[in-house]
Short mmCIF file of C-alpha atoms in Angstrom, two decimals:
data_model
loop_
_atom_site.label_atom_id
_atom_site.label_comp_id
_atom_site.label_asym_id
_atom_site.label_seq_id
_atom_site.Cartn_x
_atom_site.Cartn_y
_atom_site.Cartn_z
CA UNK A 1 -40.90 57.18 -3.48
CA UNK A 2 -42.99 54.31 -2.20
CA UNK A 3 -42.91 51.06 -4.03
CA UNK A 4 -45.99 48.84 -4.53
CA UNK A 5 -46.13 45.27 -4.12
CA UNK A 6 -46.63 42.80 -7.08
CA UNK A 7 -50.14 42.10 -5.78
CA UNK A 8 -51.04 45.79 -5.71
CA UNK A 9 -49.72 46.26 -9.22
CA UNK A 10 -51.64 43.39 -10.51
CA UNK A 11 -54.78 44.70 -8.86
CA UNK A 12 -54.32 48.10 -10.43
CA UNK A 13 -53.65 46.54 -13.83
CA UNK A 14 -56.82 44.38 -13.54
CA UNK A 15 -58.79 47.53 -12.45
CA UNK A 16 -57.66 49.77 -15.16
CA UNK A 17 -58.05 46.94 -17.79
CA UNK A 18 -61.71 46.52 -16.84
CA UNK A 19 -62.36 50.36 -16.26
CA UNK A 20 -60.17 52.41 -18.77
CA UNK A 21 -60.18 56.06 -17.94
CA UNK A 22 -62.12 58.39 -20.16
CA UNK A 23 -59.60 60.11 -22.43
CA UNK A 24 -60.24 63.20 -24.52
CA UNK A 25 -57.63 63.19 -27.34
CA UNK A 26 -58.29 66.88 -28.06
CA UNK A 27 -56.77 67.69 -24.58
CA UNK A 28 -53.61 65.80 -25.20
CA UNK A 29 -50.61 68.26 -24.93
CA UNK A 30 -48.31 65.71 -26.48
CA UNK A 31 -50.38 64.84 -29.49
CA UNK A 32 -48.31 64.25 -32.59
CA UNK A 33 -45.00 64.88 -30.57
CA UNK A 34 -42.44 62.06 -30.35
CA UNK A 35 -41.14 61.51 -26.95
CA UNK A 36 -38.51 59.18 -25.31
CA UNK A 37 -38.59 57.92 -21.81
CA UNK A 38 -35.64 58.73 -19.57
CA UNK A 39 -34.87 57.41 -16.11
CA UNK A 40 -34.02 59.79 -13.29
CA UNK A 41 -33.22 59.39 -9.54
CA UNK A 42 -36.09 59.73 -7.02
CA UNK A 43 -34.97 63.17 -5.88
CA UNK A 44 -34.90 64.51 -9.47
CA UNK A 45 -38.33 62.97 -10.18
CA UNK A 46 -39.81 64.57 -7.02
CA UNK A 47 -38.35 67.95 -7.91
CA UNK A 48 -39.71 67.93 -11.41
CA UNK A 49 -43.15 66.77 -10.19
CA UNK A 50 -43.18 69.44 -7.56
CA UNK A 51 -42.24 72.22 -9.98
CA UNK A 52 -44.84 70.93 -12.41
CA UNK A 53 -47.53 71.08 -9.80
CA UNK A 54 -46.62 74.55 -8.79
CA UNK A 55 -46.46 75.76 -12.41
CA UNK A 56 -49.65 73.69 -13.26
CA UNK A 57 -47.84 71.94 -16.02
CA UNK A 58 -46.24 68.73 -16.73
CA UNK A 59 -42.85 67.42 -15.53
CA UNK A 60 -41.82 67.17 -19.26
CA UNK A 61 -42.61 70.94 -19.80
CA UNK A 62 -40.54 71.74 -16.75
CA UNK A 63 -37.55 69.61 -18.02
CA UNK A 64 -37.92 71.19 -21.38
CA UNK A 65 -37.68 74.71 -19.97
CA UNK A 66 -34.72 73.90 -17.78
CA UNK A 67 -32.88 72.39 -20.79
CA UNK A 68 -33.59 75.39 -22.98
CA UNK A 69 -32.39 77.71 -20.21
CA UNK A 70 -29.16 75.76 -19.97
CA UNK A 71 -28.53 75.97 -23.70
CA UNK A 72 -29.15 79.78 -23.62
CA UNK A 73 -26.60 80.01 -20.87
CA UNK A 74 -24.14 77.84 -22.82
CA UNK A 75 -24.50 79.91 -25.92
CA UNK A 76 -23.59 83.12 -24.27
#
């Protein structure tokens, strides 16, 4: 993944502070669902993002499906 400079990050922060994106809470898939952030390596993040794009879903949904599949296999 390409990293941005501190100056670019500051510019983005300033832009989105002045121009917040329009958000429709009714379209939030994660509404009322607690979540925890996890850190993964670049390769894993890229794989999750690619699988999510292909499936037209989120990386969190892809990861959830993979974990559930793993648990099913372990239960057999």
